[in-house]
Amino acid sequence: MNEIASKLNRRVTIKRRMLFDTDGATSECWEPVCTVWCGVNCSSFRRFLYADAVNYENTTLFTIRYRTGITPDMRVYYNDTPYAIVGIVDPNDGHRELHITATTDLDVGA
């Protein structure tokens, strides 16, 4: 188990979207589910054109200890940046860790 613990050296908060009704208007907020230790590995960075604007997207792999209840409709918040979860894997179905692949759009002043 120390092999996993040694690479979990960053903190992230996983949040879920909550909708609520305020005077007939629907609003949303992101409510914390858990704050956990994780490993962070930037796996790709790409530049793309969308709506006549240059955009940048960062795909990151977050590794956390295994836990149930993490779903793709949640977000990972790392360094105050929200990452949309695009994939969750339990390597070898070992129930020791989860690999969470998530993306964020970056504003790098293009």
PDB file of N, CA and C in Angstrom, residues 4-110:
ATOM      1  N   ILE A   4       1.289   3.106  -3.386  1.00  0.00           N
ATOM      2  CA  ILE A   4       0.232   4.035  -3.782  1.00  0.00           C
ATOM      3  C   ILE A   4       0.349   5.332  -2.996  1.00  0.00           C
ATOM      4  N   ALA A   5       0.532   5.224  -1.685  1.00  0.00           N
ATOM      5  CA  ALA A   5       0.572   6.406  -0.827  1.00  0.00           C
ATOM      6  C   ALA A   5       1.701   7.351  -1.209  1.00  0.00           C
ATOM      7  N   SER A   6       2.836   6.834  -1.648  1.00  0.00           N
ATOM      8  CA  SER A   6       3.983   7.683  -1.964  1.00  0.00           C
ATOM      9  C   SER A   6       3.732   8.608  -3.144  1.00  0.00           C
ATOM     10  N   LYS A   7       2.823   8.254  -4.056  1.00  0.00           N
ATOM     11  CA  LYS A   7       2.551   9.122  -5.206  1.00  0.00           C
ATOM     12  C   LYS A   7       1.345  10.038  -5.002  1.00  0.00           C
ATOM     13  N   LEU A   8       0.674   9.939  -3.868  1.00  0.00           N
ATOM     14  CA  LEU A   8      -0.487  10.780  -3.578  1.00  0.00           C
ATOM     15  C   LEU A   8      -0.022  11.991  -2.760  1.00  0.00           C
ATOM     16  N   ASN A   9       0.489  13.000  -3.458  1.00  0.00           N
ATOM     17  CA  ASN A   9       1.110  14.133  -2.779  1.00  0.00           C
ATOM     18  C   ASN A   9       0.460  15.477  -3.090  1.00  0.00           C
ATOM     19  N   ARG A  10      -0.713  15.472  -3.664  1.00  0.00           N
ATOM     20  CA  ARG A  10      -1.464  16.696  -3.961  1.00  0.00           C
ATOM     21  C   ARG A  10      -2.871  16.555  -3.391  1.00  0.00           C
ATOM     22  N   ARG A  11      -3.528  17.698  -3.131  1.00  0.00           N
ATOM     23  CA  ARG A  11      -4.894  17.673  -2.623  1.00  0.00           C
ATOM     24  C   ARG A  11      -5.852  18.152  -3.704  1.00  0.00           C
ATOM     25  N   VAL A  12      -6.947  17.447  -3.850  1.00  0.00           N
ATOM     26  CA  VAL A  12      -8.022  17.856  -4.753  1.00  0.00           C
ATOM     27  C   VAL A  12      -9.342  17.726  -4.013  1.00  0.00           C
ATOM     28  N   THR A  13     -10.318  18.473  -4.487  1.00  0.00           N
ATOM     29  CA  THR A  13     -11.682  18.352  -3.978  1.00  0.00           C
ATOM     30  C   THR A  13     -12.560  17.898  -5.121  1.00  0.00           C
ATOM     31  N   ILE A  14     -13.343  16.881  -4.878  1.00  0.00           N
ATOM     32  CA  ILE A  14     -14.296  16.393  -5.875  1.00  0.00           C
ATOM     33  C   ILE A  14     -15.662  16.950  -5.488  1.00  0.00           C
ATOM     34  N   LYS A  15     -16.325  17.563  -6.477  1.00  0.00           N
ATOM     35  CA  LYS A  15     -17.613  18.215  -6.214  1.00  0.00           C
ATOM     36  C   LYS A  15     -18.686  17.688  -7.151  1.00  0.00           C
ATOM     37  N   ARG A  16     -19.925  17.770  -6.691  1.00  0.00           N
ATOM     38  CA  ARG A  16     -21.063  17.395  -7.523  1.00  0.00           C
ATOM     39  C   ARG A  16     -21.931  18.620  -7.755  1.00  0.00           C
ATOM     40  N   ARG A  17     -22.596  18.622  -8.886  1.00  0.00           N
ATOM     41  CA  ARG A  17     -23.472  19.733  -9.277  1.00  0.00           C
ATOM     42  C   ARG A  17     -24.787  19.633  -8.527  1.00  0.00           C
ATOM     43  N   MET A  18     -25.183  20.750  -7.960  1.00  0.00           N
ATOM     44  CA  MET A  18     -26.455  20.825  -7.250  1.00  0.00           C
ATOM     45  C   MET A  18     -27.300  21.905  -7.905  1.00  0.00           C
ATOM     46  N   LEU A  19     -28.549  21.580  -8.187  1.00  0.00           N
ATOM     47  CA  LEU A  19     -29.494  22.541  -8.753  1.00  0.00           C
ATOM     48  C   LEU A  19     -30.495  22.930  -7.684  1.00  0.00           C
ATOM     49  N   PHE A  20     -30.838  24.210  -7.637  1.00  0.00           N
ATOM     50  CA  PHE A  20     -31.845  24.649  -6.687  1.00  0.00           C
ATOM     51  C   PHE A  20     -32.673  25.746  -7.317  1.00  0.00           C
ATOM     52  N   ASP A  21     -33.893  25.883  -6.812  1.00  0.00           N
ATOM     53  CA  ASP A  21     -34.858  26.842  -7.343  1.00  0.00           C
ATOM     54  C   ASP A  21     -34.861  28.095  -6.475  1.00  0.00           C
ATOM     55  N   THR A  22     -34.612  29.231  -7.124  1.00  0.00           N
ATOM     56  CA  THR A  22     -34.622  30.514  -6.425  1.00  0.00           C
ATOM     57  C   THR A  22     -35.629  31.424  -7.112  1.00  0.00           C
ATOM     58  N   ASP A  23     -36.746  31.631  -6.491  1.00  0.00           N
ATOM     59  CA  ASP A  23     -37.794  32.506  -7.040  1.00  0.00           C
ATOM     60  C   ASP A  23     -38.151  32.150  -8.484  1.00  0.00           C
ATOM     61  N   GLY A  24     -38.291  30.871  -8.753  1.00  0.00           N
ATOM     62  CA  GLY A  24     -38.689  30.422 -10.077  1.00  0.00           C
ATOM     63  C   GLY A  24     -37.559  30.245 -11.071  1.00  0.00           C
ATOM     64  N   ALA A  25     -36.351  30.628 -10.693  1.00  0.00           N
ATOM     65  CA  ALA A  25     -35.195  30.458 -11.578  1.00  0.00           C
ATOM     66  C   ALA A  25     -34.310  29.340 -11.025  1.00  0.00           C
ATOM     67  N   THR A  26     -33.838  28.498 -11.908  1.00  0.00           N
ATOM     68  CA  THR A  26     -32.970  27.412 -11.494  1.00  0.00           C
ATOM     69  C   THR A  26     -31.528  27.904 -11.467  1.00  0.00           C
ATOM     70  N   SER A  27     -30.873  27.660 -10.357  1.00  0.00           N
ATOM     71  CA  SER A  27     -29.466  28.019 -10.197  1.00  0.00           C
ATOM     72  C   SER A  27     -28.676  26.761  -9.899  1.00  0.00           C
ATOM     73  N   GLU A  28     -27.368  26.843 -10.073  1.00  0.00           N
ATOM     74  CA  GLU A  28     -26.531  25.693  -9.774  1.00  0.00           C
ATOM     75  C   GLU A  28     -25.350  26.117  -8.926  1.00  0.00           C
ATOM     76  N   CYS A  29     -24.837  25.152  -8.179  1.00  0.00           N
ATOM     77  CA  CYS A  29     -23.589  25.340  -7.465  1.00  0.00           C
ATOM     78  C   CYS A  29     -22.895  23.980  -7.422  1.00  0.00           C
ATOM     79  N   TRP A  30     -21.637  23.986  -7.072  1.00  0.00           N
ATOM     80  CA  TRP A  30     -20.859  22.758  -6.990  1.00  0.00           C
ATOM     81  C   TRP A  30     -20.545  22.500  -5.526  1.00  0.00           C
ATOM     82  N   GLU A  31     -21.115  21.419  -4.997  1.00  0.00           N
ATOM     83  CA  GLU A  31     -21.009  21.069  -3.584  1.00  0.00           C
ATOM     84  C   GLU A  31     -19.894  20.033  -3.382  1.00  0.00           C
ATOM     85  N   PRO A  32     -19.005  20.250  -2.413  1.00  0.00           N
ATOM     86  CA  PRO A  32     -17.930  19.278  -2.158  1.00  0.00           C
ATOM     87  C   PRO A  32     -18.470  17.910  -1.753  1.00  0.00           C
ATOM     88  N   VAL A  33     -17.895  16.870  -2.343  1.00  0.00           N
ATOM     89  CA  VAL A  33     -18.193  15.485  -1.977  1.00  0.00           C
ATOM     90  C   VAL A  33     -17.093  14.973  -1.056  1.00  0.00           C
ATOM     91  N   CYS A  34     -15.843  15.251  -1.430  1.00  0.00           N
ATOM     92  CA  CYS A  34     -14.708  14.821  -0.627  1.00  0.00           C
ATOM     93  C   CYS A  34     -13.466  15.606  -1.034  1.00  0.00           C
ATOM     94  N   THR A  35     -12.534  15.704  -0.113  1.00  0.00           N
ATOM     95  CA  THR A  35     -11.209  16.249  -0.398  1.00  0.00           C
ATOM     96  C   THR A  35     -10.226  15.132  -0.108  1.00  0.00           C
ATOM     97  N   VAL A  36      -9.400  14.804  -1.109  1.00  0.00           N
ATOM     98  CA  VAL A  36      -8.542  13.620  -1.003  1.00  0.00           C
ATOM     99  C   VAL A  36      -7.121  13.929  -1.472  1.00  0.00           C
ATOM    100  N   TRP A  37      -6.205  13.074  -1.061  1.00  0.00           N
ATOM    101  CA  TRP A  37      -4.839  13.116  -1.582  1.00  0.00           C
ATOM    102  C   TRP A  37      -4.841  12.428  -2.940  1.00  0.00           C
ATOM    103  N   CYS A  38      -4.024  12.957  -3.855  1.00  0.00           N
ATOM    104  CA  CYS A  38      -3.980  12.360  -5.192  1.00  0.00           C
ATOM    105  C   CYS A  38      -2.611  12.558  -5.827  1.00  0.00           C
ATOM    106  N   GLY A  39      -2.394  11.802  -6.884  1.00  0.00           N
ATOM    107  CA  GLY A  39      -1.267  12.018  -7.772  1.00  0.00           C
ATOM    108  C   GLY A  39      -1.799  12.735  -8.994  1.00  0.00           C
ATOM    109  N   VAL A  40      -0.996  13.626  -9.570  1.00  0.00           N
ATOM    110  CA  VAL A  40      -1.431  14.417 -10.719  1.00  0.00           C
ATOM    111  C   VAL A  40      -0.431  14.223 -11.845  1.00  0.00           C
ATOM    112  N   ASN A  41      -0.950  13.887 -13.035  1.00  0.00           N
ATOM    113  CA  ASN A  41      -0.096  13.692 -14.196  1.00  0.00           C
ATOM    114  C   ASN A  41      -0.774  14.337 -15.406  1.00  0.00           C
ATOM    115  N   CYS A  42      -0.189  15.419 -15.903  1.00  0.00           N
ATOM    116  CA  CYS A  42      -0.716  16.074 -17.102  1.00  0.00           C
ATOM    117  C   CYS A  42      -0.436  15.162 -18.281  1.00  0.00           C
ATOM    118  N   SER A  43      -1.472  14.611 -18.873  1.00  0.00           N
ATOM    119  CA  SER A  43      -1.261  13.627 -19.928  1.00  0.00           C
ATOM    120  C   SER A  43      -1.300  14.203 -21.331  1.00  0.00           C
ATOM    121  N   SER A  44      -1.984  15.346 -21.524  1.00  0.00           N
ATOM    122  CA  SER A  44      -1.958  15.959 -22.858  1.00  0.00           C
ATOM    123  C   SER A  44      -2.395  17.416 -22.779  1.00  0.00           C
ATOM    124  N   PHE A  45      -1.977  18.138 -23.787  1.00  0.00           N
ATOM    125  CA  PHE A  45      -2.311  19.553 -23.898  1.00  0.00           C
ATOM    126  C   PHE A  45      -2.545  19.793 -25.378  1.00  0.00           C
ATOM    127  N   ARG A  46      -3.657  20.419 -25.721  1.00  0.00           N
ATOM    128  CA  ARG A  46      -3.907  20.647 -27.140  1.00  0.00           C
ATOM    129  C   ARG A  46      -4.476  22.031 -27.375  1.00  0.00           C
ATOM    130  N   ARG A  47      -4.217  22.509 -28.558  1.00  0.00           N
ATOM    131  CA  ARG A  47      -4.724  23.794 -29.016  1.00  0.00           C
ATOM    132  C   ARG A  47      -5.733  23.507 -30.115  1.00  0.00           C
ATOM    133  N   PHE A  48      -6.891  24.179 -30.080  1.00  0.00           N
ATOM    134  CA  PHE A  48      -7.890  23.944 -31.110  1.00  0.00           C
ATOM    135  C   PHE A  48      -8.657  25.231 -31.390  1.00  0.00           C
ATOM    136  N   LEU A  49      -9.225  25.278 -32.581  1.00  0.00           N
ATOM    137  CA  LEU A  49     -10.007  26.427 -33.018  1.00  0.00           C
ATOM    138  C   LEU A  49     -11.478  26.104 -32.823  1.00  0.00           C
ATOM    139  N   TYR A  50     -12.198  26.987 -32.126  1.00  0.00           N
ATOM    140  CA  TYR A  50     -13.624  26.796 -31.898  1.00  0.00           C
ATOM    141  C   TYR A  50     -14.277  28.167 -31.934  1.00  0.00           C
ATOM    142  N   ALA A  51     -15.280  28.301 -32.754  1.00  0.00           N
ATOM    143  CA  ALA A  51     -16.025  29.559 -32.882  1.00  0.00           C
ATOM    144  C   ALA A  51     -15.067  30.720 -33.167  1.00  0.00           C
ATOM    145  N   ASP A  52     -14.177  30.503 -34.126  1.00  0.00           N
ATOM    146  CA  ASP A  52     -13.213  31.516 -34.559  1.00  0.00           C
ATOM    147  C   ASP A  52     -12.317  32.038 -33.433  1.00  0.00           C
ATOM    148  N   ALA A  53     -12.090  31.218 -32.428  1.00  0.00           N
ATOM    149  CA  ALA A  53     -11.189  31.593 -31.335  1.00  0.00           C
ATOM    150  C   ALA A  53     -10.244  30.427 -31.058  1.00  0.00           C
ATOM    151  N   VAL A  54      -9.030  30.744 -30.676  1.00  0.00           N
ATOM    152  CA  VAL A  54      -8.066  29.715 -30.312  1.00  0.00           C
ATOM    153  C   VAL A  54      -8.318  29.327 -28.862  1.00  0.00           C
ATOM    154  N   ASN A  55      -8.463  28.039 -28.625  1.00  0.00           N
ATOM    155  CA  ASN A  55      -8.700  27.515 -27.279  1.00  0.00           C
ATOM    156  C   ASN A  55      -7.624  26.489 -26.936  1.00  0.00           C
ATOM    157  N   TYR A  56      -7.434  26.274 -25.653  1.00  0.00           N
ATOM    158  CA  TYR A  56      -6.468  25.293 -25.170  1.00  0.00           C
ATOM    159  C   TYR A  56      -7.168  24.371 -24.191  1.00  0.00           C
ATOM    160  N   GLU A  57      -6.845  23.092 -24.282  1.00  0.00           N
ATOM    161  CA  GLU A  57      -7.452  22.105 -23.389  1.00  0.00           C
ATOM    162  C   GLU A  57      -6.341  21.264 -22.770  1.00  0.00           C
ATOM    163  N   ASN A  58      -6.443  21.052 -21.472  1.00  0.00           N
ATOM    164  CA  ASN A  58      -5.479  20.263 -20.737  1.00  0.00           C
ATOM    165  C   ASN A  58      -6.177  18.999 -20.244  1.00  0.00           C
ATOM    166  N   THR A  59      -5.627  17.835 -20.546  1.00  0.00           N
ATOM    167  CA  THR A  59      -6.159  16.581 -20.037  1.00  0.00           C
ATOM    168  C   THR A  59      -5.202  16.079 -18.964  1.00  0.00           C
ATOM    169  N   THR A  60      -5.754  15.771 -17.798  1.00  0.00           N
ATOM    170  CA  THR A  60      -4.940  15.397 -16.643  1.00  0.00           C
ATOM    171  C   THR A  60      -5.452  14.089 -16.060  1.00  0.00           C
ATOM    172  N   LEU A  61      -4.507  13.264 -15.606  1.00  0.00           N
ATOM    173  CA  LEU A  61      -4.845  12.013 -14.922  1.00  0.00           C
ATOM    174  C   LEU A  61      -4.653  12.226 -13.425  1.00  0.00           C
ATOM    175  N   PHE A  62      -5.724  12.067 -12.667  1.00  0.00           N
ATOM    176  CA  PHE A  62      -5.679  12.151 -11.215  1.00  0.00           C
ATOM    177  C   PHE A  62      -5.780  10.731 -10.662  1.00  0.00           C
ATOM    178  N   THR A  63      -4.883  10.359  -9.772  1.00  0.00           N
ATOM    179  CA  THR A  63      -4.918   9.044  -9.136  1.00  0.00           C
ATOM    180  C   THR A  63      -5.249   9.235  -7.664  1.00  0.00           C
ATOM    181  N   ILE A  64      -6.336   8.593  -7.222  1.00  0.00           N
ATOM    182  CA  ILE A  64      -6.741   8.669  -5.812  1.00  0.00           C
ATOM    183  C   ILE A  64      -6.888   7.252  -5.269  1.00  0.00           C
ATOM    184  N   ARG A  65      -6.967   7.141  -3.943  1.00  0.00           N
ATOM    185  CA  ARG A  65      -7.281   5.841  -3.356  1.00  0.00           C
ATOM    186  C   ARG A  65      -8.680   5.438  -3.797  1.00  0.00           C
ATOM    187  N   TYR A  66      -8.899   4.143  -3.912  1.00  0.00           N
ATOM    188  CA  TYR A  66     -10.195   3.629  -4.365  1.00  0.00           C
ATOM    189  C   TYR A  66     -11.300   4.088  -3.423  1.00  0.00           C
ATOM    190  N   ARG A  67     -12.383   4.507  -4.012  1.00  0.00           N
ATOM    191  CA  ARG A  67     -13.597   4.831  -3.265  1.00  0.00           C
ATOM    192  C   ARG A  67     -14.773   4.709  -4.216  1.00  0.00           C
ATOM    193  N   THR A  68     -15.924   4.438  -3.676  1.00  0.00           N
ATOM    194  CA  THR A  68     -17.132   4.354  -4.486  1.00  0.00           C
ATOM    195  C   THR A  68     -17.777   5.727  -4.544  1.00  0.00           C
ATOM    196  N   GLY A  69     -18.682   5.895  -5.489  1.00  0.00           N
ATOM    197  CA  GLY A  69     -19.489   7.103  -5.555  1.00  0.00           C
ATOM    198  C   GLY A  69     -18.948   8.212  -6.442  1.00  0.00           C
ATOM    199  N   ILE A  70     -17.788   8.039  -7.035  1.00  0.00           N
ATOM    200  CA  ILE A  70     -17.257   9.042  -7.956  1.00  0.00           C
ATOM    201  C   ILE A  70     -17.855   8.760  -9.332  1.00  0.00           C
ATOM    202  N   THR A  71     -18.476   9.780  -9.945  1.00  0.00           N
ATOM    203  CA  THR A  71     -19.162   9.594 -11.220  1.00  0.00           C
ATOM    204  C   THR A  71     -18.710  10.646 -12.236  1.00  0.00           C
ATOM    205  N   PRO A  72     -18.897  10.377 -13.525  1.00  0.00           N
ATOM    206  CA  PRO A  72     -18.459  11.319 -14.565  1.00  0.00           C
ATOM    207  C   PRO A  72     -19.166  12.671 -14.548  1.00  0.00           C
ATOM    208  N   ASP A  73     -20.275  12.797 -13.860  1.00  0.00           N
ATOM    209  CA  ASP A  73     -20.952  14.097 -13.819  1.00  0.00           C
ATOM    210  C   ASP A  73     -20.396  15.007 -12.718  1.00  0.00           C
ATOM    211  N   MET A  74     -19.364  14.549 -12.033  1.00  0.00           N
ATOM    212  CA  MET A  74     -18.712  15.354 -10.998  1.00  0.00           C
ATOM    213  C   MET A  74     -17.534  16.109 -11.609  1.00  0.00           C
ATOM    214  N   ARG A  75     -16.924  16.959 -10.792  1.00  0.00           N
ATOM    215  CA  ARG A  75     -15.734  17.695 -11.213  1.00  0.00           C
ATOM    216  C   ARG A  75     -14.636  17.537 -10.173  1.00  0.00           C
ATOM    217  N   VAL A  76     -13.406  17.591 -10.658  1.00  0.00           N
ATOM    218  CA  VAL A  76     -12.237  17.609  -9.785  1.00  0.00           C
ATOM    219  C   VAL A  76     -11.741  19.048  -9.741  1.00  0.00           C
ATOM    220  N   TYR A  77     -11.543  19.585  -8.553  1.00  0.00           N
ATOM    221  CA  TYR A  77     -10.993  20.929  -8.395  1.00  0.00           C
ATOM    222  C   TYR A  77      -9.561  20.801  -7.888  1.00  0.00           C
ATOM    223  N   TYR A  78      -8.624  21.266  -8.710  1.00  0.00           N
ATOM    224  CA  TYR A  78      -7.201  21.202  -8.383  1.00  0.00           C
ATOM    225  C   TYR A  78      -6.615  22.602  -8.562  1.00  0.00           C
ATOM    226  N   ASN A  79      -5.987  23.136  -7.545  1.00  0.00           N
ATOM    227  CA  ASN A  79      -5.451  24.511  -7.579  1.00  0.00           C
ATOM    228  C   ASN A  79      -6.531  25.506  -8.013  1.00  0.00           C
ATOM    229  N   ASP A  80      -7.729  25.350  -7.479  1.00  0.00           N
ATOM    230  CA  ASP A  80      -8.876  26.220  -7.770  1.00  0.00           C
ATOM    231  C   ASP A  80      -9.351  26.165  -9.222  1.00  0.00           C
ATOM    232  N   THR A  81      -8.915  25.174  -9.970  1.00  0.00           N
ATOM    233  CA  THR A  81      -9.333  25.005 -11.362  1.00  0.00           C
ATOM    234  C   THR A  81     -10.268  23.804 -11.463  1.00  0.00           C
ATOM    235  N   PRO A  82     -11.453  23.981 -12.066  1.00  0.00           N
ATOM    236  CA  PRO A  82     -12.365  22.843 -12.233  1.00  0.00           C
ATOM    237  C   PRO A  82     -11.979  21.998 -13.451  1.00  0.00           C
ATOM    238  N   TYR A  83     -11.970  20.696 -13.257  1.00  0.00           N
ATOM    239  CA  TYR A  83     -11.705  19.726 -14.320  1.00  0.00           C
ATOM    240  C   TYR A  83     -12.935  18.852 -14.483  1.00  0.00           C
ATOM    241  N   ALA A  84     -13.455  18.741 -15.700  1.00  0.00           N
ATOM    242  CA  ALA A  84     -14.606  17.889 -15.989  1.00  0.00           C
ATOM    243  C   ALA A  84     -14.125  16.444 -16.126  1.00  0.00           C
ATOM    244  N   ILE A  85     -14.740  15.538 -15.395  1.00  0.00           N
ATOM    245  CA  ILE A  85     -14.351  14.127 -15.434  1.00  0.00           C
ATOM    246  C   ILE A  85     -14.843  13.502 -16.739  1.00  0.00           C
ATOM    247  N   VAL A  86     -13.930  12.873 -17.471  1.00  0.00           N
ATOM    248  CA  VAL A  86     -14.301  12.209 -18.724  1.00  0.00           C
ATOM    249  C   VAL A  86     -14.118  10.693 -18.650  1.00  0.00           C
ATOM    250  N   GLY A  87     -13.460  10.206 -17.605  1.00  0.00           N
ATOM    251  CA  GLY A  87     -13.281   8.766 -17.465  1.00  0.00           C
ATOM    252  C   GLY A  87     -12.807   8.391 -16.070  1.00  0.00           C
ATOM    253  N   ILE A  88     -13.270   7.228 -15.599  1.00  0.00           N
ATOM    254  CA  ILE A  88     -12.880   6.712 -14.292  1.00  0.00           C
ATOM    255  C   ILE A  88     -12.540   5.238 -14.461  1.00  0.00           C
ATOM    256  N   VAL A  89     -11.343   4.853 -14.011  1.00  0.00           N
ATOM    257  CA  VAL A  89     -10.897   3.473 -14.166  1.00  0.00           C
ATOM    258  C   VAL A  89     -10.389   2.944 -12.831  1.00  0.00           C
ATOM    259  N   ASP A  90     -10.797   1.723 -12.492  1.00  0.00           N
ATOM    260  CA  ASP A  90     -10.251   0.977 -11.359  1.00  0.00           C
ATOM    261  C   ASP A  90      -9.252  -0.009 -11.966  1.00  0.00           C
ATOM    262  N   PRO A  91      -7.939   0.324 -11.965  1.00  0.00           N
ATOM    263  CA  PRO A  91      -6.967  -0.527 -12.652  1.00  0.00           C
ATOM    264  C   PRO A  91      -7.026  -1.980 -12.172  1.00  0.00           C
ATOM    265  N   ASN A  92      -7.143  -2.880 -13.114  1.00  0.00           N
ATOM    266  CA  ASN A  92      -7.183  -4.323 -12.854  1.00  0.00           C
ATOM    267  C   ASN A  92      -8.293  -4.731 -11.879  1.00  0.00           C
ATOM    268  N   ASP A  93      -9.317  -3.893 -11.732  1.00  0.00           N
ATOM    269  CA  ASP A  93     -10.393  -4.151 -10.769  1.00  0.00           C
ATOM    270  C   ASP A  93      -9.840  -4.495  -9.388  1.00  0.00           C
ATOM    271  N   GLY A  94      -8.746  -3.817  -9.015  1.00  0.00           N
ATOM    272  CA  GLY A  94      -8.065  -4.122  -7.764  1.00  0.00           C
ATOM    273  C   GLY A  94      -8.622  -3.415  -6.546  1.00  0.00           C
ATOM    274  N   HIS A  95      -9.499  -2.454  -6.722  1.00  0.00           N
ATOM    275  CA  HIS A  95     -10.083  -1.686  -5.612  1.00  0.00           C
ATOM    276  C   HIS A  95      -9.011  -1.098  -4.692  1.00  0.00           C
ATOM    277  N   ARG A  96      -7.886  -0.664  -5.293  1.00  0.00           N
ATOM    278  CA  ARG A  96      -6.823  -0.016  -4.518  1.00  0.00           C
ATOM    279  C   ARG A  96      -6.719   1.462  -4.859  1.00  0.00           C
ATOM    280  N   GLU A  97      -6.980   1.778  -6.132  1.00  0.00           N
ATOM    281  CA  GLU A  97      -6.887   3.168  -6.571  1.00  0.00           C
ATOM    282  C   GLU A  97      -7.856   3.407  -7.714  1.00  0.00           C
ATOM    283  N   LEU A  98      -8.146   4.679  -7.975  1.00  0.00           N
ATOM    284  CA  LEU A  98      -8.950   5.080  -9.120  1.00  0.00           C
ATOM    285  C   LEU A  98      -8.113   6.020  -9.963  1.00  0.00           C
ATOM    286  N   HIS A  99      -8.173   5.838 -11.266  1.00  0.00           N
ATOM    287  CA  HIS A  99      -7.573   6.770 -12.212  1.00  0.00           C
ATOM    288  C   HIS A  99      -8.712   7.593 -12.801  1.00  0.00           C
ATOM    289  N   ILE A 100      -8.666   8.895 -12.563  1.00  0.00           N
ATOM    290  CA  ILE A 100      -9.709   9.801 -13.041  1.00  0.00           C
ATOM    291  C   ILE A 100      -9.103  10.680 -14.128  1.00  0.00           C
ATOM    292  N   THR A 101      -9.588  10.543 -15.351  1.00  0.00           N
ATOM    293  CA  THR A 101      -9.151  11.397 -16.449  1.00  0.00           C
ATOM    294  C   THR A 101     -10.116  12.566 -16.530  1.00  0.00           C
ATOM    295  N   ALA A 102      -9.551  13.783 -16.569  1.00  0.00           N
ATOM    296  CA  ALA A 102     -10.391  14.981 -16.560  1.00  0.00           C
ATOM    297  C   ALA A 102      -9.772  16.051 -17.438  1.00  0.00           C
ATOM    298  N   THR A 103     -10.614  16.941 -17.957  1.00  0.00           N
ATOM    299  CA  THR A 103     -10.135  17.997 -18.846  1.00  0.00           C
ATOM    300  C   THR A 103     -10.571  19.363 -18.333  1.00  0.00           C
ATOM    301  N   THR A 104      -9.805  20.362 -18.727  1.00  0.00           N
ATOM    302  CA  THR A 104     -10.159  21.734 -18.432  1.00  0.00           C
ATOM    303  C   THR A 104      -9.771  22.598 -19.607  1.00  0.00           C
ATOM    304  N   ASP A 105     -10.561  23.627 -19.866  1.00  0.00           N
ATOM    305  CA  ASP A 105     -10.207  24.617 -20.867  1.00  0.00           C
ATOM    306  C   ASP A 105      -9.332  25.646 -20.188  1.00  0.00           C
ATOM    307  N   LEU A 106      -8.262  26.033 -20.858  1.00  0.00           N
ATOM    308  CA  LEU A 106      -7.307  26.967 -20.272  1.00  0.00           C
ATOM    309  C   LEU A 106      -7.380  28.318 -20.939  1.00  0.00           C
ATOM    310  N   ASP A 107      -7.278  29.359 -20.156  1.00  0.00           N
ATOM    311  CA  ASP A 107      -7.167  30.718 -20.686  1.00  0.00           C
ATOM    312  C   ASP A 107      -5.709  31.110 -20.544  1.00  0.00           C
ATOM    313  N   VAL A 108      -4.973  31.023 -21.650  1.00  0.00           N
ATOM    314  CA  VAL A 108      -3.541  31.316 -21.604  1.00  0.00           C
ATOM    315  C   VAL A 108      -3.220  32.598 -22.361  1.00  0.00           C
ATOM    316  N   GLY A 109      -4.217  33.425 -22.564  1.00  0.00           N
ATOM    317  CA  GLY A 109      -4.001  34.706 -23.206  1.00  0.00           C
ATOM    318  C   GLY A 109      -3.605  34.613 -24.658  1.00  0.00           C
ATOM    319  N   ALA A 110      -4.281  33.753 -25.401  1.00  0.00           N
ATOM    320  CA  ALA A 110      -3.980  33.592 -26.826  1.00  0.00           C
ATOM    321  C   ALA A 110      -4.317  34.871 -27.537  1.00  0.00           C
TER     322      ALA A 110
END
